[in-house]
Coordinates of C-alpha atoms and ligand atoms in Angstrom, one line a residue:
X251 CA 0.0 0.0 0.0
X252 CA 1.1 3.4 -0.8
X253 CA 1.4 5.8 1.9
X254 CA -0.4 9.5 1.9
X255 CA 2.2 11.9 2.1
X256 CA 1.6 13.8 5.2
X257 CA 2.4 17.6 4.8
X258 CA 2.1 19.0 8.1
X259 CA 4.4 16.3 10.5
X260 CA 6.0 19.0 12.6
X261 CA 5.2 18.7 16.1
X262 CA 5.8 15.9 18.0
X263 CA 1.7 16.0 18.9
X264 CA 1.2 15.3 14.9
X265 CA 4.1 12.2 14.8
X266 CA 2.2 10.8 17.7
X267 CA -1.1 11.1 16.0
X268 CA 0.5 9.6 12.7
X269 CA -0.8 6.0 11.7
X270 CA 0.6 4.8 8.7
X271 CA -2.3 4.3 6.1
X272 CA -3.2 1.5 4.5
X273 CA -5.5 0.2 1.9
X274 CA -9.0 -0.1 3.6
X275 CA -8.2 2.7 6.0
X276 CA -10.6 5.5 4.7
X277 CA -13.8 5.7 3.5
X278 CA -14.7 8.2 0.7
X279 CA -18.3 10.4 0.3
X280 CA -18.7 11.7 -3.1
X281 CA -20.7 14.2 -3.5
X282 CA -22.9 15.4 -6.6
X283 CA -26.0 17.2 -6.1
X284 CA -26.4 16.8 -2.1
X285 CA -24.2 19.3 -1.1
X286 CA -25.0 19.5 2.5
X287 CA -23.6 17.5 6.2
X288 CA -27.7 17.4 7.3
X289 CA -29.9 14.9 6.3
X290 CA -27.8 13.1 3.5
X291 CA -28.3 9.9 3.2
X292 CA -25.1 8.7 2.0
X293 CA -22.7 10.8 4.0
X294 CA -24.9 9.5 6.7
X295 CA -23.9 5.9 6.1
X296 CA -20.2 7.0 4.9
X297 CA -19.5 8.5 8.6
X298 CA -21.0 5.1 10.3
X299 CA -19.0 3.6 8.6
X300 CA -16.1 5.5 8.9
X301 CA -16.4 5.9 13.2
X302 CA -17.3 1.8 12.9
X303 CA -13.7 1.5 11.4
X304 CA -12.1 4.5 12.8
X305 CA -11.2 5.7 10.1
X306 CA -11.5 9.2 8.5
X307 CA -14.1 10.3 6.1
X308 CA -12.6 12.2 2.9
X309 CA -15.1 14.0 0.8
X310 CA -15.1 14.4 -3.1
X311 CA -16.8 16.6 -4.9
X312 CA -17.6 17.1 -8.8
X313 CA -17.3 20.6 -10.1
X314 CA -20.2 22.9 -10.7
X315 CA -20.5 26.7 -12.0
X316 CA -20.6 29.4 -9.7
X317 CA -23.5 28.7 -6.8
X318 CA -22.1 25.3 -6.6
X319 CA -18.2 26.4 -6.0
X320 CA -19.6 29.2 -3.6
X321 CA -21.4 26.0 -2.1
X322 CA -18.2 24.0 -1.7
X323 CA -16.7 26.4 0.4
X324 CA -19.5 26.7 2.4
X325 CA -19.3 23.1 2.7
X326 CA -15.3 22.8 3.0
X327 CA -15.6 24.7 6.4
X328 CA -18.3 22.5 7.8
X329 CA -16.7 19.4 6.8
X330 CA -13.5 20.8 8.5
X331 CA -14.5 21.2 11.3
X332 CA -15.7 17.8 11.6
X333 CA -12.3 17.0 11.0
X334 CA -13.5 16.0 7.5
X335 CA -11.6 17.0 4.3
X336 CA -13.5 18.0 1.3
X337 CA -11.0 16.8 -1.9
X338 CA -12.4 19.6 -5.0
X339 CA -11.1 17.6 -8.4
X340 CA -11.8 19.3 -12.2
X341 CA -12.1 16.4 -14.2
X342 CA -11.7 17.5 -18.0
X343 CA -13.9 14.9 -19.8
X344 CA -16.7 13.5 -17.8
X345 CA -15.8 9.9 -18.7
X346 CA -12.6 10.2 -16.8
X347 CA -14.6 10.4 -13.1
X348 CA -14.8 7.1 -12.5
X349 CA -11.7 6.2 -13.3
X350 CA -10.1 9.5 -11.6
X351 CA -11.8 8.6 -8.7
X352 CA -10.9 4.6 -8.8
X353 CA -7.0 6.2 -8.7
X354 CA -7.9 8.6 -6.0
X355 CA -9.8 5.8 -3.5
X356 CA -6.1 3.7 -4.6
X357 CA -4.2 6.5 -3.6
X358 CA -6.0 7.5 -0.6
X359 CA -5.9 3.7 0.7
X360 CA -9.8 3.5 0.7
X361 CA -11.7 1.0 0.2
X362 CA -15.1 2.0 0.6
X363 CA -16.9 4.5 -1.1
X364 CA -20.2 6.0 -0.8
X365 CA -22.7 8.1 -2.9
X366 CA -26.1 9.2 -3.1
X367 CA -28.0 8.4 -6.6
X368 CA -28.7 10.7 -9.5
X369 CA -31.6 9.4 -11.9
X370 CA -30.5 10.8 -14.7
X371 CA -29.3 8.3 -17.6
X372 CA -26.0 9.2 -18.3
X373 CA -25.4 9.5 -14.4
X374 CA -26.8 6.2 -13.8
X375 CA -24.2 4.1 -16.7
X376 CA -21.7 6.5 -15.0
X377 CA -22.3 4.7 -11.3
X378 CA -22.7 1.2 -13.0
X379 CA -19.2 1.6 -14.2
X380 CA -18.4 3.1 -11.3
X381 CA -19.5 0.0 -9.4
X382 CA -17.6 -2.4 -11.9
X383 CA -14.2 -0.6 -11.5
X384 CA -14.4 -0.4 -7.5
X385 CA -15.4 -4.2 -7.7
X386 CA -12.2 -5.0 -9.6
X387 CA -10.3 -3.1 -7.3
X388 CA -11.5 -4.4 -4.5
X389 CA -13.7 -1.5 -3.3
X390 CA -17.1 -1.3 -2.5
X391 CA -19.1 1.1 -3.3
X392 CA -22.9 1.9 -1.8
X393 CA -25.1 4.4 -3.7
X394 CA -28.0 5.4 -2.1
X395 CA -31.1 6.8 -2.5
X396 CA -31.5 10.2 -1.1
X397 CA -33.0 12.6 -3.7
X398 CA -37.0 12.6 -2.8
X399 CA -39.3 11.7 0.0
X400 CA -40.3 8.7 -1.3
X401 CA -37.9 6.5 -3.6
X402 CA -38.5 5.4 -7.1
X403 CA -40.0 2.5 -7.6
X404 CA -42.1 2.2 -4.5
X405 CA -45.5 3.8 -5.8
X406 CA -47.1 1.0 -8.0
X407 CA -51.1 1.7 -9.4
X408 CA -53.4 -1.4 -8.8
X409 CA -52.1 -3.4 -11.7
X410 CA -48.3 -3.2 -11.0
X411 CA -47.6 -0.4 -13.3
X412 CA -46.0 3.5 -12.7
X413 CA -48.5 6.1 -12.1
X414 CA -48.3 8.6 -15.2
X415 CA -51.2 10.8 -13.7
X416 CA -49.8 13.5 -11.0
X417 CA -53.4 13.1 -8.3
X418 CA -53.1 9.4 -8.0
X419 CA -49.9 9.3 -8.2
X420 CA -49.6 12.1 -5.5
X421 CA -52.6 10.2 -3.5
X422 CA -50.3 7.2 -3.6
X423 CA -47.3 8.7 -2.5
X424 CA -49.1 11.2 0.6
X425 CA -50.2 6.9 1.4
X426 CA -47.0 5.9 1.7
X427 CA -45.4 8.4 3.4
X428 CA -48.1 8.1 6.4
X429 CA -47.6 4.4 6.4
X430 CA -43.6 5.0 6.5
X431 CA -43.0 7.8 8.5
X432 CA -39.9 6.7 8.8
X433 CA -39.1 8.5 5.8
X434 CA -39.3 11.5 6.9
X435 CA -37.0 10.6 9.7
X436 CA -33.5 13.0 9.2
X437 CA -30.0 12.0 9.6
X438 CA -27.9 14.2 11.2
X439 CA -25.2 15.7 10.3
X440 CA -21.8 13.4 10.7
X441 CA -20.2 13.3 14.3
X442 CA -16.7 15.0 14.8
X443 CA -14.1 12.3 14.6
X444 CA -12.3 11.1 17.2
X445 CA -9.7 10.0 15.2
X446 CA -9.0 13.4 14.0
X447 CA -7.7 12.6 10.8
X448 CA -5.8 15.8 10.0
X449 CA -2.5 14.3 10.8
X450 CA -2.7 11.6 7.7
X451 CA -4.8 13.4 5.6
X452 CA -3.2 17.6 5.8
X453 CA -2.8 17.2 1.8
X454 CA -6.3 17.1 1.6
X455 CA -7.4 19.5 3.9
X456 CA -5.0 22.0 2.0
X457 CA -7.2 21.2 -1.1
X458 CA -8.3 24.7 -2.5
X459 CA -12.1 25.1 -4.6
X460 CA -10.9 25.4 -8.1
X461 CA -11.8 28.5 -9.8
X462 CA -15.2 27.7 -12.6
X463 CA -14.4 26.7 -16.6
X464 CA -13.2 29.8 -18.2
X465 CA -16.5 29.0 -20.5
X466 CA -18.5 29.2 -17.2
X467 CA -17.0 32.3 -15.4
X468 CA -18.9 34.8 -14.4
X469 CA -17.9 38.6 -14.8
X470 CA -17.0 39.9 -11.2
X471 CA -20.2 42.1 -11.6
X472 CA -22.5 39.3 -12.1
X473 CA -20.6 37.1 -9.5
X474 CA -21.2 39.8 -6.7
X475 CA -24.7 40.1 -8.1
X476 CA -25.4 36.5 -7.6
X477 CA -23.7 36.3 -4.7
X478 CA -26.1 38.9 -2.8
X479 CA -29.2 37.5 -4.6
X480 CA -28.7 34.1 -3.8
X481 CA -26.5 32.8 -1.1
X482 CA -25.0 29.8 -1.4
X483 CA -24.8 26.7 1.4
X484 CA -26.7 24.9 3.3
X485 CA -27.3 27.5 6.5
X486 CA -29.2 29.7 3.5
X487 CA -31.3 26.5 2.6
X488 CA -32.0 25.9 6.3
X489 CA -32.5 30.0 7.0
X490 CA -35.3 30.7 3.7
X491 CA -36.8 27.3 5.0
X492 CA -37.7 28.5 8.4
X493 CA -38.4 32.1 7.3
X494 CA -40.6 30.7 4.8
X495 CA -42.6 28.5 6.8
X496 CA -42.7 30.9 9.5
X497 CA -43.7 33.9 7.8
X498 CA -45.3 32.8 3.9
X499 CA -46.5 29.6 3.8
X500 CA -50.1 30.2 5.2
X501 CA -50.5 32.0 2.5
X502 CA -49.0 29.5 -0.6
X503 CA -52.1 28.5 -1.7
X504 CA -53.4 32.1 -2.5
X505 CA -50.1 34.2 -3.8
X506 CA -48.1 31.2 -5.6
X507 CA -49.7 32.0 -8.5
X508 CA -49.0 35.9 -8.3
X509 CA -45.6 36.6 -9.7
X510 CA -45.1 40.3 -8.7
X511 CA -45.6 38.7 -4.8
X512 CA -42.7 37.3 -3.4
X513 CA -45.1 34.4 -1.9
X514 CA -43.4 31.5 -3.0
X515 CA -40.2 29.5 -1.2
X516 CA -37.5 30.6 -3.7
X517 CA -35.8 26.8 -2.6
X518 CA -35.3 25.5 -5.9
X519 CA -32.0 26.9 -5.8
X520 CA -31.3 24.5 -2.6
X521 CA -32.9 21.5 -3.9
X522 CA -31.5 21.5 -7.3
X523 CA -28.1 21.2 -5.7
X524 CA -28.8 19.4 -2.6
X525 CA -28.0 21.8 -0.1
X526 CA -31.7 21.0 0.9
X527 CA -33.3 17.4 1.5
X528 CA -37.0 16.6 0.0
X529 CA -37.4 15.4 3.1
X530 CA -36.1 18.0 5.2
X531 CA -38.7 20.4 3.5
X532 CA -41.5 18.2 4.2
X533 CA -40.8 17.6 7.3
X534 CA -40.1 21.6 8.7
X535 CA -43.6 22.0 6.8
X536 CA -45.0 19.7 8.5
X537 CA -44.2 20.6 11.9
X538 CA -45.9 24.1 11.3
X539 CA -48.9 21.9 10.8
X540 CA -51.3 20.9 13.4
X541 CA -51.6 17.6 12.0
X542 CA -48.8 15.1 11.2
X543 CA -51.5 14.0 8.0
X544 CA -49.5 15.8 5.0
X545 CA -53.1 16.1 3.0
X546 CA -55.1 17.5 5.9
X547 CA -55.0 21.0 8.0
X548 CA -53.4 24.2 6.9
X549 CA -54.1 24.9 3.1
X550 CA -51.2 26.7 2.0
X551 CA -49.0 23.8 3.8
X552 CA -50.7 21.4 2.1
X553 CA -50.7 22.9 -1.6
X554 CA -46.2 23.9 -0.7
X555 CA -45.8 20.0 0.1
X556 CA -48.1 19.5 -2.9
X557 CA -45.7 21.1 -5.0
X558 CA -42.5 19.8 -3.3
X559 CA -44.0 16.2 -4.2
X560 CA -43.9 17.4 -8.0
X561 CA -40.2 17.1 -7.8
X562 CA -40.4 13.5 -6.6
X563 CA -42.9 12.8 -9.5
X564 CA -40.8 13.9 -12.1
X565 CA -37.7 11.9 -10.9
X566 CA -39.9 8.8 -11.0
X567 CA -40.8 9.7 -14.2
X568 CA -37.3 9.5 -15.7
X569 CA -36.3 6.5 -13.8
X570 CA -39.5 4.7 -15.3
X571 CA -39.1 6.2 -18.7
X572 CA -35.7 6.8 -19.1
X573 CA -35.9 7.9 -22.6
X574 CA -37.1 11.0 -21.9
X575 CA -33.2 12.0 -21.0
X576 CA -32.7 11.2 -24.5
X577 CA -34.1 14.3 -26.5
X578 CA -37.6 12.4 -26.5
X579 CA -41.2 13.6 -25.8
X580 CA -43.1 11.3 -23.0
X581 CA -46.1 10.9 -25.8
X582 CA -44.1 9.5 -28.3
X583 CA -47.1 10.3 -30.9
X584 CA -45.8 13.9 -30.1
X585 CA -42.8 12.4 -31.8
X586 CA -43.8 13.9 -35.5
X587 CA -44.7 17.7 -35.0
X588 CA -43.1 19.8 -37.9
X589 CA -41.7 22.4 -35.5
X590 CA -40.7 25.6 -36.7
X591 CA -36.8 26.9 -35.9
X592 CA -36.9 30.2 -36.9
X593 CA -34.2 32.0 -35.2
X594 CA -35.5 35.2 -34.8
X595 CA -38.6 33.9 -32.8
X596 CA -36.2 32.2 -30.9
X597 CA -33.8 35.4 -30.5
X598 CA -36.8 37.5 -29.5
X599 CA -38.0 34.7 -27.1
X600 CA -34.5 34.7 -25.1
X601 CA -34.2 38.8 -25.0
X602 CA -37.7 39.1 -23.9
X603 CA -38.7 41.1 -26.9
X604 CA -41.6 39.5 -28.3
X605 CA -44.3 42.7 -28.0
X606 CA -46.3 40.1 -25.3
X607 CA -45.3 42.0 -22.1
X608 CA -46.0 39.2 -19.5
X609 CA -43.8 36.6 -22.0
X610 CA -41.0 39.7 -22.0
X611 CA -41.1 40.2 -18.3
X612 CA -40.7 37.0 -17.9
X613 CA -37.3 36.4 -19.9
X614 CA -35.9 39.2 -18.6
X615 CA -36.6 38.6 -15.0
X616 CA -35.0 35.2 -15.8
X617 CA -32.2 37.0 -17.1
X618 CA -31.9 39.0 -14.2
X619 CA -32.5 36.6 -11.6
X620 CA -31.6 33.6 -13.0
X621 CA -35.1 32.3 -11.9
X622 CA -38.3 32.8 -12.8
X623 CA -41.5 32.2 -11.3
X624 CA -43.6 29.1 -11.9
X625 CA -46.7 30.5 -13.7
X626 CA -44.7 32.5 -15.9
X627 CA -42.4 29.4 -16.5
X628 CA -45.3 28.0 -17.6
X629 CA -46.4 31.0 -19.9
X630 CA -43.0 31.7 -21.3
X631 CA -43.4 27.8 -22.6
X632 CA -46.5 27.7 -23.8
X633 CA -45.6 31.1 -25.8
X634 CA -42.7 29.2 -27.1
X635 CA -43.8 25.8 -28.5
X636 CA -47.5 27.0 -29.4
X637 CA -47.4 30.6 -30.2
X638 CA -44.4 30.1 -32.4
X639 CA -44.5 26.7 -32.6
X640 CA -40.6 26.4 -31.9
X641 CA -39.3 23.0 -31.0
X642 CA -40.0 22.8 -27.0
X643 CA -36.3 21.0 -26.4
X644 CA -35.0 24.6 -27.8
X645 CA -36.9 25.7 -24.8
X646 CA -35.6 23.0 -22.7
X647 CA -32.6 23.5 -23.3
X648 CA -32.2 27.7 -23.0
X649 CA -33.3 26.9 -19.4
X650 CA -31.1 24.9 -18.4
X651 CA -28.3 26.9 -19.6
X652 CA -29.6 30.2 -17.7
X653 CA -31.4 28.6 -14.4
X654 CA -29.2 28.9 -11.1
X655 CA -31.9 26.0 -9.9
X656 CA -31.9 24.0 -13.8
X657 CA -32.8 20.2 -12.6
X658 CA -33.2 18.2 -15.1
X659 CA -36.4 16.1 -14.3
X660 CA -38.4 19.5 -13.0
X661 CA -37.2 21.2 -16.3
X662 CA -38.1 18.5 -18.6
X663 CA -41.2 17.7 -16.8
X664 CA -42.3 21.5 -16.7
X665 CA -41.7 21.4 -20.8
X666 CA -43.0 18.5 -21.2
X667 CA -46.7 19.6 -19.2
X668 CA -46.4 23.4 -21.1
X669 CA -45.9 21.9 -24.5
X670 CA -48.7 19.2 -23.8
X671 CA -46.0 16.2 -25.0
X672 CA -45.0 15.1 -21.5
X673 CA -46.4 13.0 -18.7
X674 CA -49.9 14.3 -17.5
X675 CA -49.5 17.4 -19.4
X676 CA -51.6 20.3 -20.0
X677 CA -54.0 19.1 -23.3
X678 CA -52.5 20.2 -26.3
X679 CA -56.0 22.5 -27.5
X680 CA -55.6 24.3 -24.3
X681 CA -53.0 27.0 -25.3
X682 CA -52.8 29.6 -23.5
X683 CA -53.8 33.3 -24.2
X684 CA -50.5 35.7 -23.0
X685 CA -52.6 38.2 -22.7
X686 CA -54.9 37.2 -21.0
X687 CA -52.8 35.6 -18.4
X688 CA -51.2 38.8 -17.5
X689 CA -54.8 40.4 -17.0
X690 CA -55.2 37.5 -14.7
X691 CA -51.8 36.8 -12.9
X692 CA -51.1 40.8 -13.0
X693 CA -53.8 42.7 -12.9
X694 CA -51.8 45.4 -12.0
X695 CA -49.1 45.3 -14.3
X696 CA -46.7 45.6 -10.9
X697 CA -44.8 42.6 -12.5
X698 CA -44.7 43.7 -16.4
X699 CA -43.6 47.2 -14.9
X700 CA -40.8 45.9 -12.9
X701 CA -39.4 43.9 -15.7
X702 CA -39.9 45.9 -18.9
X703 CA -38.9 49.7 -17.7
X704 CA -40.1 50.7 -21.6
X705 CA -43.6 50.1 -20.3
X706 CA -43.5 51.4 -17.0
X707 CA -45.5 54.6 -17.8
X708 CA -48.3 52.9 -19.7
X709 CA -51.3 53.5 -17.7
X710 CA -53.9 50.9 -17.0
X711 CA -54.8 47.7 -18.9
X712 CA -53.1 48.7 -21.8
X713 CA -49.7 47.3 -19.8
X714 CA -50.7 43.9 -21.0
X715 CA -51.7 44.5 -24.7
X716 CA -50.1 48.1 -25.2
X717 CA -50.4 47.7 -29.0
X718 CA -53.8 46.7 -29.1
X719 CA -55.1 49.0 -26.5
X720 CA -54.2 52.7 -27.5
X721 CA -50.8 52.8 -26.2
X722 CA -48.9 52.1 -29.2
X723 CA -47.2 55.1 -29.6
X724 CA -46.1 55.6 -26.0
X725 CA -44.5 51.8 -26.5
X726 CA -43.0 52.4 -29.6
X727 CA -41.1 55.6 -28.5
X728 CA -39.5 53.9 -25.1
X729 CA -38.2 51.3 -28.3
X730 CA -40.9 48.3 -27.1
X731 CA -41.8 45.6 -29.9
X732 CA -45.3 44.8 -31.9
X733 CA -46.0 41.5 -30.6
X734 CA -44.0 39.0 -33.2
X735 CA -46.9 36.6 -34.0
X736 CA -51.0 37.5 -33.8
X737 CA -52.2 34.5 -30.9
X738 CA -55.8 34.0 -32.7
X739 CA -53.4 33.0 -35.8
X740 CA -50.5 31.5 -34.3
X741 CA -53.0 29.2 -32.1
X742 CA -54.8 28.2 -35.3
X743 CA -51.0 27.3 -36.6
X744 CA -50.0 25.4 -33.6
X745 CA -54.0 23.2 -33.2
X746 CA -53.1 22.5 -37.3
X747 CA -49.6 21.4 -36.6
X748 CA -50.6 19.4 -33.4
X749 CA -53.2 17.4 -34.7
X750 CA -51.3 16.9 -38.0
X751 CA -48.4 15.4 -36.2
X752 CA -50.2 12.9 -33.6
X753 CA -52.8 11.9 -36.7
X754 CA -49.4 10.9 -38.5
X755 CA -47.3 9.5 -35.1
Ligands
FAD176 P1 -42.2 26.9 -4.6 O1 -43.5 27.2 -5.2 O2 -41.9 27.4 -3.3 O3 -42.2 25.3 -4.5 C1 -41.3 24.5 -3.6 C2 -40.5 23.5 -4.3 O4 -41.3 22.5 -4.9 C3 -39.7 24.1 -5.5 O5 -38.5 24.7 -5.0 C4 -39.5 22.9 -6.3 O6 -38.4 22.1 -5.8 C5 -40.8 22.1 -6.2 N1 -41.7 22.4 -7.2 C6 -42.6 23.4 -7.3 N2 -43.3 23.4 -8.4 C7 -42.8 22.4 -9.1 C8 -43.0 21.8 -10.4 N3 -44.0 22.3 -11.2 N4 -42.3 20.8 -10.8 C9 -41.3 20.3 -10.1 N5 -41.0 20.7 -8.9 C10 -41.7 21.8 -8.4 N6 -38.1 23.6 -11.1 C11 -36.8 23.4 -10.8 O7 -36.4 23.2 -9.6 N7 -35.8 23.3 -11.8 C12 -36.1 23.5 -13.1 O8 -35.2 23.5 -14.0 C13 -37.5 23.8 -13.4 N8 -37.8 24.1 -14.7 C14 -39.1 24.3 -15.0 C15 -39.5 24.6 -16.3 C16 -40.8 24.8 -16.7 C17 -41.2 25.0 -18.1 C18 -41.8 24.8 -15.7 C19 -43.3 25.0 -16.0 C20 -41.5 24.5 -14.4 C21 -40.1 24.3 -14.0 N9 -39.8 24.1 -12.7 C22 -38.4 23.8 -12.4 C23 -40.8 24.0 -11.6 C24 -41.0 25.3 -10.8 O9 -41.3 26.3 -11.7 C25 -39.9 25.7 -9.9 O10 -39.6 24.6 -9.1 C26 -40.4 26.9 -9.0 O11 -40.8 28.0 -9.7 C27 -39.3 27.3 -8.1 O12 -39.6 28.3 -7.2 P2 -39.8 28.1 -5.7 O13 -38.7 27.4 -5.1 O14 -40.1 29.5 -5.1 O15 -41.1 27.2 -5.7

């Protein structure tokens, strides 16, 4: 076996300390997107097993952009302090991790390694050969399931199969959790270790969190921005959570759908990278409750853990029907629409300049924020792949590449419901009217007015439809866009183009 070089040997405490490491003498947590000590599954079982052999704990740690480095730090100094170190590795090609980390376990003399799951396809071949290559070497390797409440694969309809209805589905799962509520039992955090592994492992305490991809810097402007907008780490995650549910969540069920209120959780950000549990949510929820039932009592708690469940829906979605990671719609008759890619649309789209002033808040709030609020996700991509009729995956896609809380299953599943070709979506003759929906969602305008500052001295209702209600010239001077498409034609367009494809599918 091959020793770990120890940096740090000085004093005579530290050469006392000093084991010589062998193989089988440490025990490895990697993480991916849980990047929190509370309530992880895997880290949970990592640090049993590490005090049960009394070894240390190392911690490694795939790179991310921005929120994700800030995390790591965040994270670095918790772990420390529990006298575990956090081991930051840029791994050029993404095939390369499980070998890099194969060599790293060989070098670090460990031989047992622990993860929690991702659901995604790729991520799933990439633990299967993970698992094959620690079995060679002698390692084992334990991946876990951590991600939602209630697991994949445990929610069956009557006749065997995978709900691909949200209610029963959500019926189902509210079931299960009362009939295992030891699933919403948490884990806490790791326990210091006695054997305070410094000593042996100083190299990797002195790791340092790598600066992002040149390709995925931020300018300093943007990073300080962010930085203010949306703390990273897990004491954020736990601090939102409580202010939320001490303060907002009575009223969920009435302002959710209001996106000039600030009356939903703004979470995503935590759960899409883990510095939040499923469970952890539920649970702190819960407890505000004055019932343990999770469909009974206060409305607005129920209709939050409603909404929390839609996560775990969508991951079981994409373990059950994997090929929706592949570029594929849900339906696959939805497989043959001729969709349009004209670029300009699509240019308009992303700069929030299509002349429909809730679609253009929107976009530019995402720009802004790098979030946007659920009903005008849900407008913005209904706008896209109907209005215009432009292939939803371009949608998809643009999302991913500008949301700080971009999950893959919630993305693809939000798509697929908008652009009526995922699981349970929204009917593909129901399209909505933009216009209408910002009379609705904004009767004010207070949302349109914050986004798009050409419109903000348009009086009245005009806000939402200033070209077709007398303030044309007003928009047209501050430089604001006709709308790009007429709806009444472009809905006739994307009905046509539907029913065309699916007769043909
Ligand atoms: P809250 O309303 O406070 O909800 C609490 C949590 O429940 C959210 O943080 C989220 O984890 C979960 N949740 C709520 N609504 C949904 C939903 N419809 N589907 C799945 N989970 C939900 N969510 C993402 O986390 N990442 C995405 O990439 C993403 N892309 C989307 C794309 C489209 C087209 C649509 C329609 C929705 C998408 N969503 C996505 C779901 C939803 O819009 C966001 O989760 C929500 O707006 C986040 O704000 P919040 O944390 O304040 O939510």
């Amino acid at each position: 076996p091959r020793p770990i070089e120890v940096l740090n040997a000085a004093s005579a405490d530290t050469v006392a300390a000093r084991k010589e490491v062998k193989v089988g003498n440490a025990v490895v947590h990697w993480f991916k997107m849980d990047l929190r000590i509370r309530d992880n599954t895997a880290l949970h079982l990592a640090s049993d097993k590490a005090r049960q052999t009394g070894v240390p704990l190392i911690a490694l740690a795939p790179i991310r952009v921005d929120f994700m480095l800030r995390t790591l730090k965040v994270l670095k100094e918790d772990l420390a302090k529990l006298d575990i170190p956090l081991w930051v590795e840029t791994v050029e090609e993404r095939k390369r991790v499980p070998a890099r980390i194969v060599e790293l376990m060989t070098e670090w003399g460990a031989n047992h390694l622990f993860a929690n799951m991702e659901y995604e396809i790729d991520e799933l071949r990439r633990e299967a050969k993970l698992v094959r290559m620690c079995a060679e070497k002698g390692i084992s390797m334990d991946v876990l399931h951590d991600a939602c409440v209630v697991p994949p694969g445990q929610l069956t309809t009557g006749t065997g199969k995978q709900y691909a209805v949200y209610s029963p589905w959500f019926r189902a799962w509210v079931r299960h959790v009362h009939t295992n509520p030891e699933l919403l039992e948490l884990f806490d955090p790791p326990e210091r270790n006695p054997e305070s592994a410094r000593m042996q492992y100083a190299k990797l305490f002195s790791c340092e969190i790598p600066l992002a991809p040149e390709s995925k810097r931020l300018s300093q402007e943007d990073a300080k921005k962010f930085d203010t907008l949306w703390p990273a780490g897990e004491h954020e995650a736990m601090k939102r959570l409580a202010r939320f549910c001490d303060e907002d969540i009575g009223g969920y069920g009435k302002h959710r759908n209001i996106p000039s209120m600030p009356g939903t959780s703004n979470l995503s950000v935590h759960f899409a990278s883990g510095t939040l549990s499923a469970k952890t949510a539920v649970r702190t929820a819960r407890e505000r409750n004055n019932t343990k039932k999770l469909d009974a009592g206060n409305e607005g708690i129920q209709t939050w853990i409603s909404e929390v469940a839609w996560r775990d829906f969508y991951k079981h979605v994409l373990v059950h029907w994997p090929y929706v990671c592949m570029n594929k719609p849900f339906k696959p008759e939805y497989s043959n629409i001729e969709w349009s890619y004209d670029k300009e649309h699509f240019d308009a789209w992303t700069r929030g300049r299509t002349g429909y002033p809730m679609v253009d808040a929107a976009m530019r709030q995402l720009q802004g924020l790098g979030w946007m609020h659920n009903r005008c996700r849900m407008v913005v991509a209904s706008f896209i792949s109907k209005d215009l009729l432009l292939d939803w995956r371009m949608g998809e896609r643009f999302f991913m590449e500008n949301l700080i809380d971009g999950d893959f299953a919630s993305n693809n599943g939000g798509w697929g419901f908008a652009a009526s070709v995922g699981v349970d979506p929204q009917p593909y003759f129901r399209i909505f009217n933009p216009l209408l929906q910002s009379e609705k969602f904004d009767p004010d305008g207070e949302y349109i007015r914050k986004w798009v500052p050409e419109l903000r001295g348009v009086k009245g209702k005009a806000i939402h439809d200033p070209y077709g209600r007398g303030a044309g010239v007003q928009a047209q001077k501050a430089g604001y866009p006709r709308p790009i498409v007429d709806h009444k034609g472009a809905r006739e367009r994307a009905l046509a183009a539907y029913k065309k494809g699916i007769d043909s599918g």
